[in-house]
N, CA and C atoms as an extended XYZ file, in Angstrom:
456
Properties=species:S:1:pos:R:3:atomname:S:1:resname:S:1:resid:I:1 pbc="F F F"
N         6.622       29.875      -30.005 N   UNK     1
C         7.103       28.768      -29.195 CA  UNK     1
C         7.852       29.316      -27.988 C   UNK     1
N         7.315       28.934      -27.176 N   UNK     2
C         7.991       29.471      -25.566 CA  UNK     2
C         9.481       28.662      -25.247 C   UNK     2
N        10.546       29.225      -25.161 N   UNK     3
C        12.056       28.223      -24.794 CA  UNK     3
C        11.830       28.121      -23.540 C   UNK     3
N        12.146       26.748      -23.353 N   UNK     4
C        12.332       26.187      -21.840 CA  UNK     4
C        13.526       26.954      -21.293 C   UNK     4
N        13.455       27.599      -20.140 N   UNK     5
C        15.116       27.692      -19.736 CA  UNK     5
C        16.423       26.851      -19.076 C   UNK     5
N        17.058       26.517      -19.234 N   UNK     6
C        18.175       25.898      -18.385 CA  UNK     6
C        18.063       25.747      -17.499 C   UNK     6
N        18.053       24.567      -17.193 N   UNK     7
C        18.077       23.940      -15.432 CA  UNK     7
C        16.706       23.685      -15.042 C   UNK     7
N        15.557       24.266      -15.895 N   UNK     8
C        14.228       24.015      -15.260 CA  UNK     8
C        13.756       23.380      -15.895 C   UNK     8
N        13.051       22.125      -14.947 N   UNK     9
C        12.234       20.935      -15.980 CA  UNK     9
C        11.213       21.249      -16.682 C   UNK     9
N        10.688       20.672      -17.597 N   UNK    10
C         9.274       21.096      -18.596 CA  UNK    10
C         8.464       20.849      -17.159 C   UNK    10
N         6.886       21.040      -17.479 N   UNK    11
C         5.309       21.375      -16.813 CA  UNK    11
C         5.169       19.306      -17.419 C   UNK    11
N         5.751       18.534      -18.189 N   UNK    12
C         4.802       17.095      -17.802 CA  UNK    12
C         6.402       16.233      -17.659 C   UNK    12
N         7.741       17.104      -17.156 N   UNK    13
C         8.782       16.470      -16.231 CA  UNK    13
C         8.402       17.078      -14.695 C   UNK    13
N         8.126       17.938      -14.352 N   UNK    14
C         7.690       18.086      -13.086 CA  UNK    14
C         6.581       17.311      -12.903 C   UNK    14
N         5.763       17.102      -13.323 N   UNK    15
C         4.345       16.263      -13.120 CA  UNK    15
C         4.776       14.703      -13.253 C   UNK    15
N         5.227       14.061      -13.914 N   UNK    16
C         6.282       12.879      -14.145 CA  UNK    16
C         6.570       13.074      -12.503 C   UNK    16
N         7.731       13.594      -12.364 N   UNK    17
C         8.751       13.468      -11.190 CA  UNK    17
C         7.730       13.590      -10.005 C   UNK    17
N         6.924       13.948       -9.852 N   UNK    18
C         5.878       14.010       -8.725 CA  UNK    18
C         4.887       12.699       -8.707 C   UNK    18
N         4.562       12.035       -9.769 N   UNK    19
C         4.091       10.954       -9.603 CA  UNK    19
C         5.248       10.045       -9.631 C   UNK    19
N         5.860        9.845       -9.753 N   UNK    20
C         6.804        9.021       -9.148 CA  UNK    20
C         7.051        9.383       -7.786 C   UNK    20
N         7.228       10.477       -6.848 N   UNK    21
C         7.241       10.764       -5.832 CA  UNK    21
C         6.364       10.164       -5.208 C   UNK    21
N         4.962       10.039       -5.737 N   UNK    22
C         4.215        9.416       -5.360 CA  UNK    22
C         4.342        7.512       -4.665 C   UNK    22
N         4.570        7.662       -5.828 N   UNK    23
C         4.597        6.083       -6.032 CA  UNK    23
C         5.937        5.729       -5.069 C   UNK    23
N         6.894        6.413       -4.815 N   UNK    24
C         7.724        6.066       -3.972 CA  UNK    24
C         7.624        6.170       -2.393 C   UNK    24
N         6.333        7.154       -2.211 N   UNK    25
C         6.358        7.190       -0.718 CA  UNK    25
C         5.236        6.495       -0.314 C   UNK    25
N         4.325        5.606       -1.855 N   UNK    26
C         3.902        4.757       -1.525 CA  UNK    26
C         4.492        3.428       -1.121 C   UNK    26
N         5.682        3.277       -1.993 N   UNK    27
C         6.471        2.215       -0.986 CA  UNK    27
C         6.632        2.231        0.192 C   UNK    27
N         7.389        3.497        0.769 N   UNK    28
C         7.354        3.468        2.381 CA  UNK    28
C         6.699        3.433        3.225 C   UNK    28
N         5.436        3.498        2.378 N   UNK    29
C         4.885        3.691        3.634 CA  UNK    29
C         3.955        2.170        4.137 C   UNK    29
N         3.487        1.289        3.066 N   UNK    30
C         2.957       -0.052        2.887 CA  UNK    30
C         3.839       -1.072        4.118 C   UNK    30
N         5.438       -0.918        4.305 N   UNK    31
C         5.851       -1.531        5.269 CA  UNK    31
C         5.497       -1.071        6.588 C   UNK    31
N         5.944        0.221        6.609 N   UNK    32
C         5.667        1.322        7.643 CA  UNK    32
C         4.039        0.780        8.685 C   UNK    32
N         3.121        0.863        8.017 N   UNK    33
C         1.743        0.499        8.689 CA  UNK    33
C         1.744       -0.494        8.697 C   UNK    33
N         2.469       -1.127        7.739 N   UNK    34
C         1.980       -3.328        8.018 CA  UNK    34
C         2.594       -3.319        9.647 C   UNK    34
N         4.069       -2.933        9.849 N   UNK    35
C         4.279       -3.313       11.198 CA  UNK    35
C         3.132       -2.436       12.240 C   UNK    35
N         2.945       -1.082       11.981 N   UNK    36
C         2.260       -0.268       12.981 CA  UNK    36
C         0.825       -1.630       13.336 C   UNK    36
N         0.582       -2.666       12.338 N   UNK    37
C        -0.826       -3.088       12.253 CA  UNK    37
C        -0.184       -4.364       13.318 C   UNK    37
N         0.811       -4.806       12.779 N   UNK    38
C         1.659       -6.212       13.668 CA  UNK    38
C         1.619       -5.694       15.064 C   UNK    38
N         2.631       -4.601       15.337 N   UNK    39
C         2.054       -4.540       16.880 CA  UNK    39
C         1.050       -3.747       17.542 C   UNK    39
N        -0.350       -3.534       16.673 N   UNK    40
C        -1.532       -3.335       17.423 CA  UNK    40
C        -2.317       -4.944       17.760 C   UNK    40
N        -1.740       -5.982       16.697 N   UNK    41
C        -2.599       -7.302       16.884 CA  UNK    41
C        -1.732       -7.508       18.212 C   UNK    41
N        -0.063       -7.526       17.999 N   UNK    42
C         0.682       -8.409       19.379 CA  UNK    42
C        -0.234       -7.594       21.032 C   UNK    42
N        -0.270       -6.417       20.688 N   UNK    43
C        -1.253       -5.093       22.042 CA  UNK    43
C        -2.200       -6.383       22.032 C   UNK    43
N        -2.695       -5.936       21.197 N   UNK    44
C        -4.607       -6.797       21.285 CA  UNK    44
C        -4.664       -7.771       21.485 C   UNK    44
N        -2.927       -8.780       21.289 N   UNK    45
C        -3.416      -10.233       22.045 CA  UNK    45
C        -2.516      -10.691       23.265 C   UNK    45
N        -2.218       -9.414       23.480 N   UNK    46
C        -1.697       -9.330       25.356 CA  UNK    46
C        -2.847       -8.250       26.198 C   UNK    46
N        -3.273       -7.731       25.522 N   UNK    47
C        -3.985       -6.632       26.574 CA  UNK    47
C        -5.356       -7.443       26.977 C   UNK    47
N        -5.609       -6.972       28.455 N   UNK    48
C        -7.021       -7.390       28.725 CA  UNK    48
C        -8.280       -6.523       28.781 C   UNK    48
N        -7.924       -5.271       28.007 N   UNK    49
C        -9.015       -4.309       28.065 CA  UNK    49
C        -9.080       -4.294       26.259 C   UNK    49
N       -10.372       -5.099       26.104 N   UNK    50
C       -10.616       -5.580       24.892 CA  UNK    50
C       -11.317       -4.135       23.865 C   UNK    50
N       -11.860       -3.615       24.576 N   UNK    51
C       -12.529       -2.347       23.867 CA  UNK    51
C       -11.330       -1.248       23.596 C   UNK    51
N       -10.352       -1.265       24.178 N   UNK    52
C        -8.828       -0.302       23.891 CA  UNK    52
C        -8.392       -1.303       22.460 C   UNK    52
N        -8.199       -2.541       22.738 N   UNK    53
C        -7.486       -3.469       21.538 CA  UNK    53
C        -8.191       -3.293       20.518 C   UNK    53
N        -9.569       -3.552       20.348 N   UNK    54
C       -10.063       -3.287       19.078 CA  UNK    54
C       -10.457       -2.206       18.310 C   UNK    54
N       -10.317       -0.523       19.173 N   UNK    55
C       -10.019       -0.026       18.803 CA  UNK    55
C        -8.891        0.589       18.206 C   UNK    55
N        -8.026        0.478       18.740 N   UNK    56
C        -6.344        0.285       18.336 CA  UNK    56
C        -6.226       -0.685       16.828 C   UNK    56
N        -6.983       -2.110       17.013 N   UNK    57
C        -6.025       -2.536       16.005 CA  UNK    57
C        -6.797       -2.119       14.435 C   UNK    57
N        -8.277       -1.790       14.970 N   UNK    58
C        -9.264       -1.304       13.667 CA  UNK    58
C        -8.612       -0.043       13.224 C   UNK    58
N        -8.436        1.124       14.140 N   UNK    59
C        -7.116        1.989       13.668 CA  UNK    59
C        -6.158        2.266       12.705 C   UNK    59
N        -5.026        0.485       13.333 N   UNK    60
C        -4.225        0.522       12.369 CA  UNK    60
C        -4.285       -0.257       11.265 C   UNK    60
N        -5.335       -1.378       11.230 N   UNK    61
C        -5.647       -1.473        9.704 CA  UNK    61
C        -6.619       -0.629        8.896 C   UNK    61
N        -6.967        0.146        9.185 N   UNK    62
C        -7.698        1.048        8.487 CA  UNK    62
C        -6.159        2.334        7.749 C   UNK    62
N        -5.360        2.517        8.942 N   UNK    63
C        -4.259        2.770        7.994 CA  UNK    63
C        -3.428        2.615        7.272 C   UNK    63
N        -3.251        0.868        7.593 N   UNK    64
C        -2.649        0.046        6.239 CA  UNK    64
C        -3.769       -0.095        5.014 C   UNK    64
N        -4.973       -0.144        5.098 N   UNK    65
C        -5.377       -0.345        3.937 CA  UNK    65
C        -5.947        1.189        2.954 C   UNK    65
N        -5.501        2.375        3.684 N   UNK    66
C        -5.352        3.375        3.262 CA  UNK    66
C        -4.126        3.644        2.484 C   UNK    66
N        -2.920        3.297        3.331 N   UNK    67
C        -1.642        3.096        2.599 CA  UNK    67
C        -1.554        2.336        1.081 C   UNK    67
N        -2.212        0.944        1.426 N   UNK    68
C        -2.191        0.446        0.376 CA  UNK    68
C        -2.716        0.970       -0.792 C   UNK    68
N        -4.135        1.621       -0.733 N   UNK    69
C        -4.911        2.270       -1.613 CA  UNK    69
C        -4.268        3.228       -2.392 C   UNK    69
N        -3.665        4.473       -1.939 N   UNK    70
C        -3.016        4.835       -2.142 CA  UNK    70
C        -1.254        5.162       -3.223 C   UNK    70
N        -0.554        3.585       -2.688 N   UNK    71
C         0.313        2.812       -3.604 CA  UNK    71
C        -0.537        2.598       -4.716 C   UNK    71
N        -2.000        2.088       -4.674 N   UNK    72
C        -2.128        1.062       -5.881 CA  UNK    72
C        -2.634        2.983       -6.649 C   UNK    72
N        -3.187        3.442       -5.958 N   UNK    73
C        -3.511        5.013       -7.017 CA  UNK    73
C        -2.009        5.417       -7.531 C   UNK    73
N        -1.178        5.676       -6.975 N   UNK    74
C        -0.457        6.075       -7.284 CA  UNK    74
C         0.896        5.625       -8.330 C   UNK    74
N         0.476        4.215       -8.581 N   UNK    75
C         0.988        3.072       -9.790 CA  UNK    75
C         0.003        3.791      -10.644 C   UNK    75
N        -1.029        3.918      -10.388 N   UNK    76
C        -1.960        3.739      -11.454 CA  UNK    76
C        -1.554        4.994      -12.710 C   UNK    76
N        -1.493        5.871      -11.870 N   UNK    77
C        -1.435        7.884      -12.243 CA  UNK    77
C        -0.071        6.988      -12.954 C   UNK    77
N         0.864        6.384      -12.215 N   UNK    78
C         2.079        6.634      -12.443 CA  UNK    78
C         2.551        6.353      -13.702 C   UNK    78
N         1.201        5.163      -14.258 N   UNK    79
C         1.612        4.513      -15.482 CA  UNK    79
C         1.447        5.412      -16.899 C   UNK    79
N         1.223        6.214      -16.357 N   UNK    80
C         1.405        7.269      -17.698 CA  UNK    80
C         2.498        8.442      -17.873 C   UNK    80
N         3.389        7.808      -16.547 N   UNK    81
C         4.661        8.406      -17.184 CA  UNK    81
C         5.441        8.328      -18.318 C   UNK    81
N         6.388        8.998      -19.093 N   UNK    82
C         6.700        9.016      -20.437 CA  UNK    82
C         8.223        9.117      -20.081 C   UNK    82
N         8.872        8.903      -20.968 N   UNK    83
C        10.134        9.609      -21.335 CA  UNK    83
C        11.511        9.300      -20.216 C   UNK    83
N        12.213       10.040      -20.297 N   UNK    84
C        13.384        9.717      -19.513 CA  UNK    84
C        13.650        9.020      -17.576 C   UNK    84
N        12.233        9.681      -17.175 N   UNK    85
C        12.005        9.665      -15.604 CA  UNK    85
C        11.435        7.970      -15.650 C   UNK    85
N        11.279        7.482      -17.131 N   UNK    86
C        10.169        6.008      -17.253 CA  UNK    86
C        11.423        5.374      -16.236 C   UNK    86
N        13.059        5.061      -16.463 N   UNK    87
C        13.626        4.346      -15.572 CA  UNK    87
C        13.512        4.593      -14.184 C   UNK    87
N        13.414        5.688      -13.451 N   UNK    88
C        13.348        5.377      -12.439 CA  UNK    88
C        11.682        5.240      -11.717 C   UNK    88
N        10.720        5.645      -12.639 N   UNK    89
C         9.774        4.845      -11.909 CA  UNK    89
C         9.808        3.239      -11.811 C   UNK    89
N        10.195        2.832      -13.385 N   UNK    90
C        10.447        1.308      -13.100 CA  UNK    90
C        11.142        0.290      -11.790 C   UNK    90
N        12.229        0.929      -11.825 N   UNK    91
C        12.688        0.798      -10.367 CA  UNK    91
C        12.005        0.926       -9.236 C   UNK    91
N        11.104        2.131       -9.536 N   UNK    92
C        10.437        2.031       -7.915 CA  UNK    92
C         9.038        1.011       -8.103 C   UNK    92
N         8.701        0.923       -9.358 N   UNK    93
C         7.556       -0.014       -9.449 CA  UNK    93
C         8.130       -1.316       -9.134 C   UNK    93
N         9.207       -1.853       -9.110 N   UNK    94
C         9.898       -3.764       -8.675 CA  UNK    94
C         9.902       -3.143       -7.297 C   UNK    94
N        10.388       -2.234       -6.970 N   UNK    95
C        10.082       -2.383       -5.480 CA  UNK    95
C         8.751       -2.502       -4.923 C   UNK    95
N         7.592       -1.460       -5.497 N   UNK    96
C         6.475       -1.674       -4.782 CA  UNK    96
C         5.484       -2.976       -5.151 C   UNK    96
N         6.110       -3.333       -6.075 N   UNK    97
C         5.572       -5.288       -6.311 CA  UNK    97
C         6.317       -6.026       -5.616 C   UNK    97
N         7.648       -5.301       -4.849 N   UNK    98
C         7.690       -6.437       -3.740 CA  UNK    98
C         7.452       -6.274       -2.052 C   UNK    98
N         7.363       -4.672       -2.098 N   UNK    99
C         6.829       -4.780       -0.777 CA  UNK    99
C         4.821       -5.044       -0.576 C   UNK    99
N         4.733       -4.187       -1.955 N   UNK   100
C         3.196       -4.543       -1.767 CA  UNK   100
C         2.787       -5.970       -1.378 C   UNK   100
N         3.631       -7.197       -2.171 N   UNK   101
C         3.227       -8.651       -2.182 CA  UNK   101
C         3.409       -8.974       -0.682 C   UNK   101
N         4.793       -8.361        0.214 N   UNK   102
C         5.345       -8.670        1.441 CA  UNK   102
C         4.104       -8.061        2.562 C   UNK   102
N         3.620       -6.576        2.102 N   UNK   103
C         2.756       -6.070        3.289 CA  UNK   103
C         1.082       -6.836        3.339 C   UNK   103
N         0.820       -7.329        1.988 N   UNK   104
C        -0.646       -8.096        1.933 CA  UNK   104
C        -0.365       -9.086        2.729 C   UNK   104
N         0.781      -10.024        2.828 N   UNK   105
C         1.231      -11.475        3.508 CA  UNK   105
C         1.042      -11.053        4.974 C   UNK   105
N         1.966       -9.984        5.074 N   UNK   106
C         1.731       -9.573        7.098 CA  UNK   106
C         0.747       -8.928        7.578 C   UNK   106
N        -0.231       -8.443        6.364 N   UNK   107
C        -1.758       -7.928        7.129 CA  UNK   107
C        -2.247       -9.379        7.248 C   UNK   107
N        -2.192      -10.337        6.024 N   UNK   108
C        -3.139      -11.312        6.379 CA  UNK   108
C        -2.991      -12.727        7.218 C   UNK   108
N        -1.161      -12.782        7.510 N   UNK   109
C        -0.821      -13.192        8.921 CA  UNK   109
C        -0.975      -12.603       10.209 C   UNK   109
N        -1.015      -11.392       10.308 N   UNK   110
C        -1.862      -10.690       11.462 CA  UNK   110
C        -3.456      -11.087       11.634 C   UNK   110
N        -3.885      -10.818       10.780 N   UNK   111
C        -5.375      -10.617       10.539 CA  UNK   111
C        -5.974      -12.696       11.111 C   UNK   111
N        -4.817      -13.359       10.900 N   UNK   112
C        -5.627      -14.661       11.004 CA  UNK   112
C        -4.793      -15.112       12.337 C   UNK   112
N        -3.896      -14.466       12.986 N   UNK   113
C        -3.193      -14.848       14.076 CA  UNK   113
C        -4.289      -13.993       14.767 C   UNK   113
N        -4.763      -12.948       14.655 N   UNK   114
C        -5.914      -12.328       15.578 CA  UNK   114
C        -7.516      -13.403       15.651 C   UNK   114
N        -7.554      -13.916       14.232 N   UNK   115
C        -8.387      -14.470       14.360 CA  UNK   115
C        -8.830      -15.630       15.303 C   UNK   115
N        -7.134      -16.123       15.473 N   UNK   116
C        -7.088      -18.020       16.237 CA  UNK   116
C        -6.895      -17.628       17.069 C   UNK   116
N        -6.139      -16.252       18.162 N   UNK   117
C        -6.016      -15.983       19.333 CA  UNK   117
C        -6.745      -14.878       19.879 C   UNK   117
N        -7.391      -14.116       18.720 N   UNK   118
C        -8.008      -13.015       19.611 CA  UNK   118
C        -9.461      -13.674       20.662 C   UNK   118
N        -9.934      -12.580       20.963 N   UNK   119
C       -11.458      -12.551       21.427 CA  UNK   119
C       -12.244      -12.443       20.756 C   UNK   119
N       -13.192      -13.647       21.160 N   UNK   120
C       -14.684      -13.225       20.041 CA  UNK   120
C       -15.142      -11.945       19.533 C   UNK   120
N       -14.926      -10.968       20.193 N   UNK   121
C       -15.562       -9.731       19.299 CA  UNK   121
C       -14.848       -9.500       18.498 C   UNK   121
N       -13.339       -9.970       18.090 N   UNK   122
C       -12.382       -9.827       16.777 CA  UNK   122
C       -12.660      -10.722       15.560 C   UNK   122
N       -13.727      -11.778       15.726 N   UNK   123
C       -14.058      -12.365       15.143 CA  UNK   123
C       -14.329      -11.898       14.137 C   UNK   123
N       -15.929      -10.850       13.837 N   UNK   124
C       -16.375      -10.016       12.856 CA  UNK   124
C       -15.235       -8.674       12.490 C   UNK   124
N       -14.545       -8.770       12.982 N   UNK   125
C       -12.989       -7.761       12.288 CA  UNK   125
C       -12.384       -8.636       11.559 C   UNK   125
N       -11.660       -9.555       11.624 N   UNK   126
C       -11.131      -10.301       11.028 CA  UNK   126
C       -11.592      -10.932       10.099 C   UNK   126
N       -13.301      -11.310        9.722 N   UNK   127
C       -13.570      -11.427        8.172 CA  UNK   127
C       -13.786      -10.152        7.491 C   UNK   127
N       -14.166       -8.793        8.249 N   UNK   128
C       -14.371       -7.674        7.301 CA  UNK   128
C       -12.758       -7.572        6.621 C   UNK   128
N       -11.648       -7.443        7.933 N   UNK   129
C       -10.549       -7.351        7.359 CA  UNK   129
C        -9.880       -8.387        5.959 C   UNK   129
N       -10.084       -9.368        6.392 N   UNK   130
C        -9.744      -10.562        5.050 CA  UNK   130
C       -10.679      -10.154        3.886 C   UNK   130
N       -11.466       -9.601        3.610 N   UNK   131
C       -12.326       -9.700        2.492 CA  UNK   131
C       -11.658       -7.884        1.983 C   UNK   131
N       -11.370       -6.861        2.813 N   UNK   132
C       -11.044       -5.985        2.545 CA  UNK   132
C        -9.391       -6.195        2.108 C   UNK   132
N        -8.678       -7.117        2.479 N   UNK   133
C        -7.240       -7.426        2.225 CA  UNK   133
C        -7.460       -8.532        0.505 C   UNK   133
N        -8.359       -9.339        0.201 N   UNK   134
C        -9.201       -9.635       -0.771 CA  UNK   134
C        -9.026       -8.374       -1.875 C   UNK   134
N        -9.898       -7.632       -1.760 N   UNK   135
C        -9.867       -6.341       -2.308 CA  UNK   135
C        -9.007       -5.646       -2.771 C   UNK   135
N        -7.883       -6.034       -1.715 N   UNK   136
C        -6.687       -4.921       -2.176 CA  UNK   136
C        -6.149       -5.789       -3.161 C   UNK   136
N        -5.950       -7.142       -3.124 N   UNK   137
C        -5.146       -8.234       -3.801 CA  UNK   137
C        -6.017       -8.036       -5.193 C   UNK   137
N        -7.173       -8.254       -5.379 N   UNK   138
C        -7.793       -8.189       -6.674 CA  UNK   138
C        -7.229       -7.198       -7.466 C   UNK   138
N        -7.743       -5.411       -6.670 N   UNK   139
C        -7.321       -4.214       -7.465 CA  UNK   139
C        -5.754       -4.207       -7.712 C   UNK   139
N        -4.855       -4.699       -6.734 N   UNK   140
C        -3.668       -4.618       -7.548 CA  UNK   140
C        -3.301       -5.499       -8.581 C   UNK   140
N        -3.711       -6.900       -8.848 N   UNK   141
C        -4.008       -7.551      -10.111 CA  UNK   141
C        -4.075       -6.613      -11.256 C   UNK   141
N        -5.420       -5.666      -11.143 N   UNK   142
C        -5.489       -4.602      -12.395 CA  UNK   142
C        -4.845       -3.597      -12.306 C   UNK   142
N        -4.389       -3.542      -11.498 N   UNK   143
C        -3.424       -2.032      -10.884 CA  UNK   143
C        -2.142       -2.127      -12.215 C   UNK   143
N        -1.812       -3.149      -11.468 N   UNK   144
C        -0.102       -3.631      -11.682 CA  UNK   144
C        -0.154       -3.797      -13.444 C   UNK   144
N        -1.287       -4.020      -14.019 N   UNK   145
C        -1.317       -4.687      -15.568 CA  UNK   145
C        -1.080       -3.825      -16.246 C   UNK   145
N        -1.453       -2.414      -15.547 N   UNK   146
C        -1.047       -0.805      -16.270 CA  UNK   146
C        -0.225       -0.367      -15.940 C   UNK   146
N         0.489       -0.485      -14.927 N   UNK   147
C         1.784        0.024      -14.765 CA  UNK   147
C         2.588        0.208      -15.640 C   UNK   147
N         3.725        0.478      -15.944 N   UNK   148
C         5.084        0.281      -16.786 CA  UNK   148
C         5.572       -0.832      -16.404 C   UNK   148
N         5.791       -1.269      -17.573 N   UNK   149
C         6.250       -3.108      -17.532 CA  UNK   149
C         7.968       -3.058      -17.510 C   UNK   149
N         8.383       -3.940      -16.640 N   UNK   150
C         9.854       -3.576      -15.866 CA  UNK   150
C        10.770       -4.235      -16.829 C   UNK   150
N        11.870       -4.234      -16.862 N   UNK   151
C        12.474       -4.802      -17.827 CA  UNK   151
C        13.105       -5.746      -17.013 C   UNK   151
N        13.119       -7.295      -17.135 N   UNK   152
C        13.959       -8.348      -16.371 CA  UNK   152
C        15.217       -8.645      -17.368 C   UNK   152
């Protein structure tokens, strides 16, 4: 039997503490791109060079819904944390059920404020985007069911 030494975590507390790392900079980052995505729509519905806007705002939802992906992987891994580190993932899991719920709301108030004010060629962005914001809402449904269940 190999002795752990003092002060150094076991090989599945370092792996623990890293998926939670995970899962925490998946929180930050889900707000982080929802706004980067808010003011590429406000660009795209002041600018008059429409081929700059829709590249810009396809951009930054392609990096919010990377972000998101991401959060929901990283719940997922996370839910097989064990043991003492289980409290503070819990904690970070109520947070990312509430920013996750907050950043789906401001992609898909962006996504339909682009829709009623953008330009017709945002038209076909704005249903790929809603059906891909769809997507994210479904998988975190099953995401979230494996997680570690929080204590209220």
């Amino acid at each position: 039997m190999i002795q752990q030494e003092v002060g150094i975590p076991s090989a599945a507390n370092r792996l623990a503490m890293f998926r939670i790392g995970r899962v925490d900079n998946g929180v930050t980052s889900i707000a982080a791109t929802a706004q980067r995505f808010r003011e590429a729509v406000d660009m795209a519905l002041t600018d008059k060079s429409e081929v700059v806007s829709t590249k810009v705002v396809t951009k930054a939802f392609i990096a919010s819904y990377q972000a998101f992906s991401e959060s929901l992987e990283a719940a997922r891994t996370g839910g097989v944390v064990k043991g003492a580190t289980i409290d503070v993932l819990e904690s970070i899991m109520k947070k990312l059920k509430t920013e996750y719920a907050d950043g789906l709301a401001s992609l898909r108030g962006d996504v339909a404020r682009l829709e009623d004010r953008g330009p017709m060629s945002m038209k076909e962005f704005c249903a790929a985007a809603s059906d891909k914001i769809d997507r994210l809402e479904q998988f975190w449904q099953t995401t979230y069911q494996h997680a570690p269940k929080m204590k209220m």
